Coordinates of C-alpha atoms in Angstrom, one line a residue:
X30 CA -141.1 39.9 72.3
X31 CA -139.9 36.7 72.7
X32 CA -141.4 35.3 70.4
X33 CA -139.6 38.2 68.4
X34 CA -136.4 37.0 69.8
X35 CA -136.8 33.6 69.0
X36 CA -137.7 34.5 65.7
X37 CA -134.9 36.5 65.3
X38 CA -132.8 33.7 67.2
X39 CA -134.2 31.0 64.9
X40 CA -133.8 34.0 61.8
X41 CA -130.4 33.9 62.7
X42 CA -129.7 30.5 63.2
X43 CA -131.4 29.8 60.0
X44 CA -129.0 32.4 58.3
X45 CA -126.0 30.9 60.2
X46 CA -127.1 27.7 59.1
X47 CA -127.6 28.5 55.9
X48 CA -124.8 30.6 55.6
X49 CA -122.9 27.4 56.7
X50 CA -124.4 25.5 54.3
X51 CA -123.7 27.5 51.7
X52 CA -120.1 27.7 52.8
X53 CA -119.9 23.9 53.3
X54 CA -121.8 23.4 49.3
X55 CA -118.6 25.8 48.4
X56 CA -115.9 23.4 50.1
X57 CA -117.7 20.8 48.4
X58 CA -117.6 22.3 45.1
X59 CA -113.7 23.1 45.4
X60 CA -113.2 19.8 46.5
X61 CA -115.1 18.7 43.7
X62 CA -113.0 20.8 41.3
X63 CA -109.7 19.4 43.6
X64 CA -111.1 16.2 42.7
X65 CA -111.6 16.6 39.0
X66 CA -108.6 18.3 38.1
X67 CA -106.7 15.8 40.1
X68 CA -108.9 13.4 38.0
X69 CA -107.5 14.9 34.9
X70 CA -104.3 15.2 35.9
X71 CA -104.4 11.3 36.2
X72 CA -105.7 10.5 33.1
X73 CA -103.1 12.9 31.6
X74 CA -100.4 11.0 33.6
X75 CA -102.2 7.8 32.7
X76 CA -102.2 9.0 29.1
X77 CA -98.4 9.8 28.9
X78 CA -97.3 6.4 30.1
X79 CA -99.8 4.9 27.8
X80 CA -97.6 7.0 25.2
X81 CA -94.4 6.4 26.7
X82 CA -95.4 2.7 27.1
X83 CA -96.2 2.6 23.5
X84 CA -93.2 4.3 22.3
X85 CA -90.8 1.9 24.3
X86 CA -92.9 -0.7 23.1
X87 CA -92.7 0.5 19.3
X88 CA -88.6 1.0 19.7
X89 CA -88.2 -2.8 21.0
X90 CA -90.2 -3.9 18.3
X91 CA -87.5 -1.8 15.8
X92 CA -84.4 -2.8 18.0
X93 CA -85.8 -6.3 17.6
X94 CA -86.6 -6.0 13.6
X95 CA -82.7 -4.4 13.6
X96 CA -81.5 -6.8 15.8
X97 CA -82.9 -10.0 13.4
X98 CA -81.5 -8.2 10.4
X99 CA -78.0 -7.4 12.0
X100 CA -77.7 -11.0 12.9
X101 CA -79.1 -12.0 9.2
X102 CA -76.4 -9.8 8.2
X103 CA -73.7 -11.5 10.6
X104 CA -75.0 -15.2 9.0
X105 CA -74.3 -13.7 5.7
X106 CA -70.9 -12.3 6.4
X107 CA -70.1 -15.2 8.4
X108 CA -70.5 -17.4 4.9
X109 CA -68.7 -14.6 2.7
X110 CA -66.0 -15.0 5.2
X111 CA -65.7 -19.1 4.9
X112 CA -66.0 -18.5 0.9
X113 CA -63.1 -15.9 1.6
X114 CA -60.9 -17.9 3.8
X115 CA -61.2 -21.0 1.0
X116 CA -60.5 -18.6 -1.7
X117 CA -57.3 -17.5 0.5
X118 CA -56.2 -20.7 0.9
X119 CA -56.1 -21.4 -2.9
X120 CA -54.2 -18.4 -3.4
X121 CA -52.2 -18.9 -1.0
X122 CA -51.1 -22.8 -2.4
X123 CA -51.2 -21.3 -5.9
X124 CA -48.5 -18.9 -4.6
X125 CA -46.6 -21.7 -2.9
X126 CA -46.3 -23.5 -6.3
X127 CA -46.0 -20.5 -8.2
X128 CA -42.9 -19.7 -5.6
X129 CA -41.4 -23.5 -6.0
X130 CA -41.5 -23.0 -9.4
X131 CA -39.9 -19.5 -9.7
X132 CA -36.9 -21.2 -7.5
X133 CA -36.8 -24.0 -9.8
X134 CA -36.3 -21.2 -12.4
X135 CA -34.2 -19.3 -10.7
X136 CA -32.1 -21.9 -10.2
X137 CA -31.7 -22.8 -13.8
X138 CA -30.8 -19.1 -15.2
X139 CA -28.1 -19.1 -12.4
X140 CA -26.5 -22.7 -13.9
X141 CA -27.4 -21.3 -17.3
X142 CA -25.6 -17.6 -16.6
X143 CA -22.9 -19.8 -15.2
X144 CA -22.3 -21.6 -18.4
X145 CA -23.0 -18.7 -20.1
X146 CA -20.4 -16.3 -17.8
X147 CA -18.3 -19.3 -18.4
X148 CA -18.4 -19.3 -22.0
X149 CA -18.0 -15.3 -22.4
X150 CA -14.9 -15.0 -20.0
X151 CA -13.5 -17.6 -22.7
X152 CA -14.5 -15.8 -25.6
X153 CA -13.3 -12.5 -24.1
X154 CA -9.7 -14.7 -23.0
X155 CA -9.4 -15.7 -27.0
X156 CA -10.4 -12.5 -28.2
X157 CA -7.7 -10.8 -25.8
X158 CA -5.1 -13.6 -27.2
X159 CA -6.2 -12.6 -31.1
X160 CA -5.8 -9.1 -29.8
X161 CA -1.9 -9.7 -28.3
X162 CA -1.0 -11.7 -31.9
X163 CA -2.5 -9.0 -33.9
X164 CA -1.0 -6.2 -31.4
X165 CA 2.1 -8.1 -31.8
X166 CA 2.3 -8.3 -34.9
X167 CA 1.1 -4.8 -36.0
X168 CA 3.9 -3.3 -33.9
X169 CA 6.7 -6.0 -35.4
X170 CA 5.1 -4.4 -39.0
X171 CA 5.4 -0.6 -37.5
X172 CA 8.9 -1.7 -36.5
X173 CA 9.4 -2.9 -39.6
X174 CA 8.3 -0.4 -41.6
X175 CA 9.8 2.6 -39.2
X176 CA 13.2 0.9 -39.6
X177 CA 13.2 0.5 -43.7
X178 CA 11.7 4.1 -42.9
X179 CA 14.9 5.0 -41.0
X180 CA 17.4 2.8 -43.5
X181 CA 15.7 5.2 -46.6
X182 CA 15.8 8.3 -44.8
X183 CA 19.8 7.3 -44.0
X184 CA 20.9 6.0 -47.4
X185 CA 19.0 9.3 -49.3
X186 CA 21.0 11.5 -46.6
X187 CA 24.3 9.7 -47.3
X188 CA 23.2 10.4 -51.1
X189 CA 22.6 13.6 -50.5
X190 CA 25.6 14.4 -49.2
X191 CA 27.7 12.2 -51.9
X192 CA 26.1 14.3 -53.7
X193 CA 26.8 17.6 -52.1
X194 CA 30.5 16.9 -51.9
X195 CA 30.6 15.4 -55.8
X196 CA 29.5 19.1 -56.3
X197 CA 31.5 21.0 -54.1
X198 CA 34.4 18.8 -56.0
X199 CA 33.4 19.8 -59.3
X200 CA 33.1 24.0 -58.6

């Protein structure tokens, strides 16, 4: 019997062993699995800053492609502004001289409208004498003629009535 009891002792060792080894392979094999996945989960990590990384690196590559042809562009507007500013100063003396010699101009129509204001006030001062004389003259005619007008008009009324009282003599 003891030898039964030690078998079954040593049965049930050997079943608590082995149950203990089975439950130690399972720890291992979720450790394992803890292991890969955590594994994975680093590569994936790994992988998205690989992609982030790339992406950052593809955009400062761009932003300094867009930065080269921004300041290209800058250069370029830089000498279109100098061509600009020459071409404004031009103008701007052609406009001076064109301004000098519109006062010159303007200067000369005033003396010439002076002379010319000059001239017409004396033309208009003649032609206003003329007028008087003829005015004058016209109404010495009318006077004229309205009194030999009058005289006729008198002397046929002093006929007439010669003549009304030579009739009124004769009937």
């Amino acid at each position: 019997m003891s030898t039964t009891i030690s078998s079954i002792a040593t049965k049930a060792n050997e079943s608590q062993m082995n149950e203990d080894i089975r439950r130690r392979d399972q720890k291992i094999d979720e450790l394992e699995s803890e292991i890969l996945q955590l594994k994975m989960q680093q590569l994936k990590h790994d992988h998205e800053e690989d992609k982030k990384l790339f992406t950052l690196e593809n955009s400062l590559c761009n932003i300094n492609n867009k930065l080269t042809e921004v300041e290209m562009i800058n250069a370029d507007l830089r000498n279109q502004l100098t061509l600009s500013q020459n071409i404004i100063e031009k103008k701007n003396e052609e406009i001076r001289k064109l301004k000098s010699t519109l006062k010159d101009q303007q200067a000369v129509i005033s003396r010439e409208t002076s002379v010319f204001q000059y001239k017409l006030d004396e033309l208009q001062r003649q032609i206003n004498q003329i007028s008087e004389v003829r005015a004058n003259t016209t109404l010495k005619r009318q006077s004229a003629n309205l009194e030999q007008k009058r005289n006729s008009l008198r002397e046929e009324v002093e006929r007439r009535e010669k003549d009304k009282s030579a009739g009124s003599n004769l009937g």
